[in-house]
GROMACS .gro file of C-alpha atoms in nm:
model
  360
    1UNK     CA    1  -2.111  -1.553  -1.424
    2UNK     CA    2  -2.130  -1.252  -1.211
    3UNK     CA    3  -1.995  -1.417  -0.922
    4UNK     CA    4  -1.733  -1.613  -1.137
    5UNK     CA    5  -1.572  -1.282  -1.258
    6UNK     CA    6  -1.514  -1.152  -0.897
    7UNK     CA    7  -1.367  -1.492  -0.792
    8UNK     CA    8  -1.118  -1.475  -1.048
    9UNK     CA    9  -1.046  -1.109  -1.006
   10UNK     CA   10  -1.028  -1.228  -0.618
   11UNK     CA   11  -0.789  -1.510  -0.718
   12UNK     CA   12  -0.550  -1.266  -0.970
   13UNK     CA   13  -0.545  -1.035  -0.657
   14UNK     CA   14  -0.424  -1.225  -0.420
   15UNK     CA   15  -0.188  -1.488  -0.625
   16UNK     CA   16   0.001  -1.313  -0.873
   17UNK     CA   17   0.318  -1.141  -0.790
   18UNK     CA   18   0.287  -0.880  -0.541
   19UNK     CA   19   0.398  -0.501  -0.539
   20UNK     CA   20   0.627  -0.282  -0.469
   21UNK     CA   21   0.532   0.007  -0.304
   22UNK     CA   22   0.433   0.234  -0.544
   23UNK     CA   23   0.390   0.027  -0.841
   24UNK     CA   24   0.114   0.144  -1.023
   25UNK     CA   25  -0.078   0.083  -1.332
   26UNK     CA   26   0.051   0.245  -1.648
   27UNK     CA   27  -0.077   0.580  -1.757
   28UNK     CA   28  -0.188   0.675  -1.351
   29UNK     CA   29   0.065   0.936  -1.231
   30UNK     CA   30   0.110   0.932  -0.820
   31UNK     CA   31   0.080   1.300  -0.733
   32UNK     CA   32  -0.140   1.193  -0.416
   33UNK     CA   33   0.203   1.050  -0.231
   34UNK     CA   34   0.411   1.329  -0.038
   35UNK     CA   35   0.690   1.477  -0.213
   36UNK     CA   36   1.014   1.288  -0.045
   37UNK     CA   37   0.976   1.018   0.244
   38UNK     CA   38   1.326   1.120   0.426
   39UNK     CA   39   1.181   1.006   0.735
   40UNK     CA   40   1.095   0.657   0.657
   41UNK     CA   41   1.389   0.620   0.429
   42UNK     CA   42   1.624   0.726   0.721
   43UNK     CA   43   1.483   0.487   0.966
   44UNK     CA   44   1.411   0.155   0.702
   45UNK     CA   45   1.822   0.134   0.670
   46UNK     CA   46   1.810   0.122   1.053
   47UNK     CA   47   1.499  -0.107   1.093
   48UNK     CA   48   1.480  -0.402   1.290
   49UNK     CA   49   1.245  -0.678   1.351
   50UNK     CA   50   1.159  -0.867   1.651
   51UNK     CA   51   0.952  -1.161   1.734
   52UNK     CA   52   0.688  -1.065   1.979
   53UNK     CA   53   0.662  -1.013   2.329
   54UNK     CA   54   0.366  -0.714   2.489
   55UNK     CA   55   0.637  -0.450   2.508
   56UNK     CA   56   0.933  -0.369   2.289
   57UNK     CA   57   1.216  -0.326   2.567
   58UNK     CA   58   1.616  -0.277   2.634
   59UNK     CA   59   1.856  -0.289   2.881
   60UNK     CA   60   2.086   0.017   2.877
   61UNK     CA   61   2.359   0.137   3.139
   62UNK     CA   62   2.314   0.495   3.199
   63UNK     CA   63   2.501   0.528   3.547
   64UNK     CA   64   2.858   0.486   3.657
   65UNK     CA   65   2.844   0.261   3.944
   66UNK     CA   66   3.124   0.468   4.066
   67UNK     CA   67   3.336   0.081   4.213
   68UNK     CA   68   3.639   0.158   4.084
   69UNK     CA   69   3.900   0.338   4.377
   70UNK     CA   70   4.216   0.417   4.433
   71UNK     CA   71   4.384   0.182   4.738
   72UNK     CA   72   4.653   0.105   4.946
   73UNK     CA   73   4.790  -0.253   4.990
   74UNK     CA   74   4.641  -0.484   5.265
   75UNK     CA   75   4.288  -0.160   5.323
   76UNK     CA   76   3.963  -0.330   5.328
   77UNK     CA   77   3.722  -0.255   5.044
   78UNK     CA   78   3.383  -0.176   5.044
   79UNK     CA   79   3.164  -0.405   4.843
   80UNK     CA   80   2.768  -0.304   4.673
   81UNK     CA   81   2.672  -0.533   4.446
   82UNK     CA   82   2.508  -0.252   4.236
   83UNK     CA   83   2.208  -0.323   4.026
   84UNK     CA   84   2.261  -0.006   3.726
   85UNK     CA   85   2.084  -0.101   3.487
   86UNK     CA   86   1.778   0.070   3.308
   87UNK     CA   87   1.530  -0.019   3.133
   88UNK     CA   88   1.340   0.139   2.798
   89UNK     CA   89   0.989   0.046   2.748
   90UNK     CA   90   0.776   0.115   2.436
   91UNK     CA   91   0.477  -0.003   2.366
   92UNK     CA   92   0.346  -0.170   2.062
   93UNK     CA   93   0.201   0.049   1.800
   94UNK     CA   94  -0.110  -0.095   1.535
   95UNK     CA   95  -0.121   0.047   1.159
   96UNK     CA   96  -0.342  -0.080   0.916
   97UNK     CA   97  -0.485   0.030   0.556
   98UNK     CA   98  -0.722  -0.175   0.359
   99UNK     CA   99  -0.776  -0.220   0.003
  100UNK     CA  100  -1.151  -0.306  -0.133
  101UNK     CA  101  -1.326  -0.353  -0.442
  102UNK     CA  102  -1.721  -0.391  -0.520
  103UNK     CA  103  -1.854  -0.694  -0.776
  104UNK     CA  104  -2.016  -0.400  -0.985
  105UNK     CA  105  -1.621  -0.269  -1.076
  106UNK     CA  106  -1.508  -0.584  -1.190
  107UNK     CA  107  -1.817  -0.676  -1.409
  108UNK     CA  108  -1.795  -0.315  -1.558
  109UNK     CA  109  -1.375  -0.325  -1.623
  110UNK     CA  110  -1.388  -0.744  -1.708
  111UNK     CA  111  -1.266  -0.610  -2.004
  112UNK     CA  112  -1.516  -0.803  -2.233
  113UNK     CA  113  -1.376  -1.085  -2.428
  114UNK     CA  114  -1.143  -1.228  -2.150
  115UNK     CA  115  -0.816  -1.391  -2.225
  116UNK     CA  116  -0.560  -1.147  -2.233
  117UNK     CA  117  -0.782  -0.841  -2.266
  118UNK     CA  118  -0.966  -0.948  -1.950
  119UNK     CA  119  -0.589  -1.003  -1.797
  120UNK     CA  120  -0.475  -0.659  -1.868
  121UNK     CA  121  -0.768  -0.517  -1.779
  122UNK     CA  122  -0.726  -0.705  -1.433
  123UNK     CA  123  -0.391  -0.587  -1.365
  124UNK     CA  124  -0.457  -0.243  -1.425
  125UNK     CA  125  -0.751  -0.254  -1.190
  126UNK     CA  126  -0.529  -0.446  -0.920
  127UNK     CA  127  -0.200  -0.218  -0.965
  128UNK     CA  128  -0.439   0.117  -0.913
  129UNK     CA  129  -0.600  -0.097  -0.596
  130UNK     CA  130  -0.272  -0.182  -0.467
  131UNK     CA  131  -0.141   0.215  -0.564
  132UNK     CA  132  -0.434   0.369  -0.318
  133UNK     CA  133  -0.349   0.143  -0.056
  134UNK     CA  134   0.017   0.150  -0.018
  135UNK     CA  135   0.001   0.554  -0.145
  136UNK     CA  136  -0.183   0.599   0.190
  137UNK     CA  137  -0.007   0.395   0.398
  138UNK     CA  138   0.373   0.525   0.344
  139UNK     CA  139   0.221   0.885   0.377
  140UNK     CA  140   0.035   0.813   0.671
  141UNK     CA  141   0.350   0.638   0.799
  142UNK     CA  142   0.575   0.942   0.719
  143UNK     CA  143   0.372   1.182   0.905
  144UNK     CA  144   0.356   1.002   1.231
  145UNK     CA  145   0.716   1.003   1.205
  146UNK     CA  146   0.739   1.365   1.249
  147UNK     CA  147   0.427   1.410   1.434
  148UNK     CA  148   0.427   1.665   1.746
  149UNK     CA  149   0.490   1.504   2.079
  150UNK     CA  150   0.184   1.410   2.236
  151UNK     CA  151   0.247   1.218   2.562
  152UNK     CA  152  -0.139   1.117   2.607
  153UNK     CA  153  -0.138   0.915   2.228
  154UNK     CA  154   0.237   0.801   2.236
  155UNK     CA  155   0.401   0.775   2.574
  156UNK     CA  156   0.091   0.617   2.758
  157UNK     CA  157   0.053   0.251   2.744
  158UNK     CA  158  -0.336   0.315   2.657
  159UNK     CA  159  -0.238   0.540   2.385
  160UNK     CA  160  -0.267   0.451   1.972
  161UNK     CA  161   0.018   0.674   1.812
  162UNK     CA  162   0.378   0.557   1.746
  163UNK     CA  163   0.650   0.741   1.860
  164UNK     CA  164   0.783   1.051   1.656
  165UNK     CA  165   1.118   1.159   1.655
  166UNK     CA  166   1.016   1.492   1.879
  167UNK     CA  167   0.893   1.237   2.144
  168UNK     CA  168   1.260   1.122   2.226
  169UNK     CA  169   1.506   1.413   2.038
  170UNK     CA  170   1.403   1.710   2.197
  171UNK     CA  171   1.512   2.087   2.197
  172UNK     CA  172   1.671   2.099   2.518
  173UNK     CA  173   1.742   1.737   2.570
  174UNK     CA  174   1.480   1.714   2.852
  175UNK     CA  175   1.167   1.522   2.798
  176UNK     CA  176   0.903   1.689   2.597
  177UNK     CA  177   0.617   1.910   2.678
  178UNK     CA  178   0.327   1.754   2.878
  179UNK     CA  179   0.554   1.441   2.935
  180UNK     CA  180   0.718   1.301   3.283
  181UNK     CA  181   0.890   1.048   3.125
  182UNK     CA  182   1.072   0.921   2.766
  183UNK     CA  183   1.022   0.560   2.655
  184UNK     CA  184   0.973   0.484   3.087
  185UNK     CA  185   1.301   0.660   3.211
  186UNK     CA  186   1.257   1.031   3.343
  187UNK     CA  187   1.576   1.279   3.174
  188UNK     CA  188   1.544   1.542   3.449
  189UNK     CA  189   1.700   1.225   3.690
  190UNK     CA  190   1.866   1.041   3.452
  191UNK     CA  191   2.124   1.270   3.313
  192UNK     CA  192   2.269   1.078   3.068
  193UNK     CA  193   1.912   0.972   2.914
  194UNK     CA  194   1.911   1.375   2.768
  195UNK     CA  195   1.962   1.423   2.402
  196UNK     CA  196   2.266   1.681   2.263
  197UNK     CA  197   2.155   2.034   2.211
  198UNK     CA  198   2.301   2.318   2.025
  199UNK     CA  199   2.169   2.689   1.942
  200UNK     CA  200   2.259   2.916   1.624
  201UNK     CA  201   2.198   3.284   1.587
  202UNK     CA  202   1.871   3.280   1.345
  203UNK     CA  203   1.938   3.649   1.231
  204UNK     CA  204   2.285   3.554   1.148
  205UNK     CA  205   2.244   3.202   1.011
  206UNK     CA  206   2.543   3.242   0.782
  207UNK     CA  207   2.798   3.376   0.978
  208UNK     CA  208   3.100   3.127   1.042
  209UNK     CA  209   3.108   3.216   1.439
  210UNK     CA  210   2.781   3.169   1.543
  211UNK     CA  211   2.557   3.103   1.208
  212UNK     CA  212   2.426   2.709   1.164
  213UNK     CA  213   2.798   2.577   1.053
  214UNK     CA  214   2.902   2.694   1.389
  215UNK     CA  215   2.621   2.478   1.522
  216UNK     CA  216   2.670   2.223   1.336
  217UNK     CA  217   3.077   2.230   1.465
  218UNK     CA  218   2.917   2.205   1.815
  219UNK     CA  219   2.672   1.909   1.775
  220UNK     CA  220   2.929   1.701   1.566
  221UNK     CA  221   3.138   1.727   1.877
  222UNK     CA  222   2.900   1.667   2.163
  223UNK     CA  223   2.743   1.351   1.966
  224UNK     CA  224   3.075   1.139   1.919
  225UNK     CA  225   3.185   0.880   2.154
  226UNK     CA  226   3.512   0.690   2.118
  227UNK     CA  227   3.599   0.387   2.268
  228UNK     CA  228   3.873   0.338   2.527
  229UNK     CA  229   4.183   0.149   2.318
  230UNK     CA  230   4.112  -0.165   2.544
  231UNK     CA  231   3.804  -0.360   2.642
  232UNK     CA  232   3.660  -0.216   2.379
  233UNK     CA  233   3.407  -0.484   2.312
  234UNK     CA  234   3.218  -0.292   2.671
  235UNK     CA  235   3.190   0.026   2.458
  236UNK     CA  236   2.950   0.174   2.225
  237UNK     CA  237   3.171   0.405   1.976
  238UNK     CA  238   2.931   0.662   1.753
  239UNK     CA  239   3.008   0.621   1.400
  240UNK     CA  240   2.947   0.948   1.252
  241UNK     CA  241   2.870   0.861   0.884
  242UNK     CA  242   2.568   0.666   1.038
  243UNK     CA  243   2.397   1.000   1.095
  244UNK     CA  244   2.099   1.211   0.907
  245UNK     CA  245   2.105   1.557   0.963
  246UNK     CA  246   1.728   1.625   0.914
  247UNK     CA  247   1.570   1.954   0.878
  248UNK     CA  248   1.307   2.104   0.619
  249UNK     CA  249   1.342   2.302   0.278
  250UNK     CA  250   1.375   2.614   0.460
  251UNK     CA  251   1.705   2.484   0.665
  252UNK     CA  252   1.846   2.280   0.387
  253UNK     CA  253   1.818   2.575   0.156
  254UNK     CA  254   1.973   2.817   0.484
  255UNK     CA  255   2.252   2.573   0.489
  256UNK     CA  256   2.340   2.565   0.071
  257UNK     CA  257   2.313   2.937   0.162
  258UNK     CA  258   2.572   2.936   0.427
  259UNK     CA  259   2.793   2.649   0.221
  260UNK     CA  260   2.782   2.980  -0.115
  261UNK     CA  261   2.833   3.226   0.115
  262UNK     CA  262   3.217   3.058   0.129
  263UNK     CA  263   3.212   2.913  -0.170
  264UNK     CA  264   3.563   3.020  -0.279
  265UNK     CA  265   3.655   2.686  -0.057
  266UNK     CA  266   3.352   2.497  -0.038
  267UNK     CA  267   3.223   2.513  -0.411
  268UNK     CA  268   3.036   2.234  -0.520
  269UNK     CA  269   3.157   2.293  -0.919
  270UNK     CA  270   3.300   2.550  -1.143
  271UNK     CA  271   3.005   2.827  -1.221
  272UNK     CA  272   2.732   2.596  -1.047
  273UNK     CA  273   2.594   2.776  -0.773
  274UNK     CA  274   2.397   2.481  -0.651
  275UNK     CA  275   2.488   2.262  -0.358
  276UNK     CA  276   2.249   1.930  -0.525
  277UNK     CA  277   2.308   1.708  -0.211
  278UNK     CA  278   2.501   1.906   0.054
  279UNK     CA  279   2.677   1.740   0.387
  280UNK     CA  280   2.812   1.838   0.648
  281UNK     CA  281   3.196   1.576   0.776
  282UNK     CA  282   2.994   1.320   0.589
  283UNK     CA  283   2.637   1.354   0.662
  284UNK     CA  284   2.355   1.384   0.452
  285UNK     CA  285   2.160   1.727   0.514
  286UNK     CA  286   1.798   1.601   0.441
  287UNK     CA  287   1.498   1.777   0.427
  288UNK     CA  288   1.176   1.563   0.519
  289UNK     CA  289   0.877   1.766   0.362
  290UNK     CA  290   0.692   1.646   0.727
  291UNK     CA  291   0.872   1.887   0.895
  292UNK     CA  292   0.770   2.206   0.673
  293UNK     CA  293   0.440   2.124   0.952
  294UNK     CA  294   0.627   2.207   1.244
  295UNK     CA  295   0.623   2.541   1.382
  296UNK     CA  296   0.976   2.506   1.502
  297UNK     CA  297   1.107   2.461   1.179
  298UNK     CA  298   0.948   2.771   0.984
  299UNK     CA  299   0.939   3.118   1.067
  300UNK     CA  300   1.285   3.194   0.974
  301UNK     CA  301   1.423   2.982   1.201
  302UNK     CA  302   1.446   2.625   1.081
  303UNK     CA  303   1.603   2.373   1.344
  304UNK     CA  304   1.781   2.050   1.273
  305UNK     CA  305   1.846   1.721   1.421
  306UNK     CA  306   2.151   1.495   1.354
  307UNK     CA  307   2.006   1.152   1.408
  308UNK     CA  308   2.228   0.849   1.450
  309UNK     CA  309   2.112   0.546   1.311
  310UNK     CA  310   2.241   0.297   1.469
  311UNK     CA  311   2.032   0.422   1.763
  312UNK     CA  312   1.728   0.528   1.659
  313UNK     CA  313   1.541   0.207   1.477
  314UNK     CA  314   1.186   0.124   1.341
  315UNK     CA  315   1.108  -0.193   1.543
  316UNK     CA  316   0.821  -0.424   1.360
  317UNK     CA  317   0.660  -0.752   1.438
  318UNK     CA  318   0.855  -1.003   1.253
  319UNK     CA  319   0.481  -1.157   1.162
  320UNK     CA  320   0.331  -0.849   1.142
  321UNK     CA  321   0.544  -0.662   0.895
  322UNK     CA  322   0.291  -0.500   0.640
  323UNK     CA  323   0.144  -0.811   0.628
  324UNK     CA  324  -0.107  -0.875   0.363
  325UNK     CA  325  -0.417  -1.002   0.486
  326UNK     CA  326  -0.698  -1.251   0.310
  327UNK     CA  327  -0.953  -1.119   0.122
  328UNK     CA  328  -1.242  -1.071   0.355
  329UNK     CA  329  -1.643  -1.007   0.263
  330UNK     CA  330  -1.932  -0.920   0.483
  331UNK     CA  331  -2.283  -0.990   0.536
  332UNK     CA  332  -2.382  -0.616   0.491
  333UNK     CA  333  -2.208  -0.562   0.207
  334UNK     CA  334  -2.174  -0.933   0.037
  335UNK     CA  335  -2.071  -0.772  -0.307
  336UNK     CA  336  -1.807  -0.591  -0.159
  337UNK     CA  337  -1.403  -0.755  -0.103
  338UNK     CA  338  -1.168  -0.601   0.187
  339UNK     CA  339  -0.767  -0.664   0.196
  340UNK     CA  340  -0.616  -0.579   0.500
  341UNK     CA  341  -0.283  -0.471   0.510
  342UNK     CA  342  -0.161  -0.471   0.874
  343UNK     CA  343   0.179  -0.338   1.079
  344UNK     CA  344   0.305  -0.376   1.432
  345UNK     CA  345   0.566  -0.123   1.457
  346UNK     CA  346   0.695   0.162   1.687
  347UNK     CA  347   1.003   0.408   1.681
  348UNK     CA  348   1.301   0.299   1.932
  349UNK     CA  349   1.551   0.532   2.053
  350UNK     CA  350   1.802   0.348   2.298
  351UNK     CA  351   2.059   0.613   2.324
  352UNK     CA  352   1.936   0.949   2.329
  353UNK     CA  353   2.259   1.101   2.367
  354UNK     CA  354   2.400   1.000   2.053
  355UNK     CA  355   2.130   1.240   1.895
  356UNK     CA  356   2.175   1.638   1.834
  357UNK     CA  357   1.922   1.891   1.869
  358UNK     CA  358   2.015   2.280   1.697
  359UNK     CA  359   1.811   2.522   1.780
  360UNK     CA  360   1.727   2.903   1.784
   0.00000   0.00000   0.00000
């Protein structure tokens, strides 16, 4: 009977519905997940899948070929069939988290009489299953989004960590510290292949000429491009309502700060001193709780990054797109069940300079 219970708690698993992330049994409150997933949230409405291949790549033009002259009727021209194209390379990235129960749990929670007590009693067991594995999997997933730049674990081909956001949006634009290159193309050659970048006055964050609106008037300039009004189908215009402006508690509170500190024309409501979801032309001010870890956002001088969207995307394995695995057992531990719960995924950037940097 013993092994009939785990079969069907095996079977109820695997067969019934499936969860959301997050869905958890009644009565179990989720205090274990992080407190807001701004990173991942930003990047799913930009995600994108893609079929296979050993290397997620792109073709991007970052050079004017510098053929087009001024002439005079009947002079010869000189002809290079130029070749100005660049690629981006990133590599695959693996991310797995397993789910696992033992025979003795279901025997001791088979809820005794079966029917639907044994049915309830199974769903609450799956559902808190399910709410450990997919808890630490989106926080696990969060964090390596705003992970410090490591060129060793993410820009190396032998490497196991996915691309952050500080490996490609950087504080000068350049490539990051302890790296040559970014996603395969070098920035200190490829001048075009550099980020925007922006500084604010950190003892005078709220002061309109060089405080973080200032800042934020710079960036929102340099990271807008416009298309010419013809052959516009060969240009790539920014859409600035695409963009995040991402930061952590300590800049999103500076800037509410800065937004009261003029509120007689930027007031969110009569008496309410509170600026509940403040932007800036448009864009969302986030703050990702990830970033209260970085040492460049604290210490009284939090930095922020205006992120487009469209350019910065979470590329997965079409296949391989939290894919729930089979239930799996082994001969060392036959009274123990694994579920494998496995990603391909990595974090694309294929236009860094339709990102912003402010710093101090």
């Amino acid at each position: 009977m013993a092994g009939a219970a785990l079969s069907a708690f095996t079977d109820f698993f695997t067969h019934t519905t499936g969860p959301s992330y997050f869905s958890g049994p009644e009565e179990v409150i989720n205090d274990a997940q992080l407190r807001n997933f701004g990173a991942l949230t930003a990047f799913s409405r930009a995600k994108k899948e893609v079929q296979g291949g050993s290397q997620i790549k792109d073709m991007i033009l970052l050079d004017d070929p510098l053929s087009a002259a001024t002439y005079n009727p009947g002079e010869s021209a000189t002809i290079t069939n130029t070749q100005g194209g660049s690629t981006v390379t990133v590599p695959w990235r693996f991310i797995r988290v397993y789910v696992t129960w033992t025979e003795a749990e279901i025997l001791l929670n088979e809820g005794g009489g079966g029917g639907s007590a044994q049915f309830h009693q199974f769903k609450k067991l799956r559902d808190f299953k399910w709410q450990q594995g997919w808890t630490s999997l989106m926080n696990l997933c969060e964090r390596k989004m705003a992970a410090t730049a490591n060129n060793a674990n993410m820009e190396s081909s032998s490497g196991k960590e996915p691309y952050s956001v500080f490996a490609t949006v950087t504080s000068d634009g350049l490539q990051p510290q302890g790296f040559t290159t970014v996603q395969g193309l070098n920035p200190t050659s490829k001048a075009k292949w550099r980020n925007q970048n922006a500084t604010y006055t950190a003892g005078s964050p709220f002061d309109s000429d060089v405080g973080i609106i200032a800042g934020f008037d710079t960036l929102s300039q340099l990271i807008q491009f416009k298309t010419p009004p013809s052959k516009s189908q060969y240009f790539d215009a920014s859409d600035i309502n695409r963009h995040v402006v991402a930061t952590n508690r300590e800049g999103r509170i500076d800037y509410m700060k800065a937004l009261r500190a003029g509120n007689d024309i930027t007031r969110a409501g009569p008496q309410d001193p509170a600026y509940n979801s403040p932007v800036f032309s448009g864009i969302p001010v986030e703050n990702w709780e990830v970033l209260d870890d970085q040492s460049s956002f604290t210490a009284s001088n939090p930095h922020f990054m205006f992120l487009n969207m469209n350019y910065l995307k979470l590329i997965f394995h079409r296949e391989k797109f939290m894919q729930v695995g089979k239930p799996m057992t082994f001969p060392d531990k036959p009274d123990t069940t694994v579920v494998w719960i496995d990603t391909y995924v990595n974090l694309f950037n294929s236009s860094r300079a339709r990102h912003g940097y402010l710093g101090t």
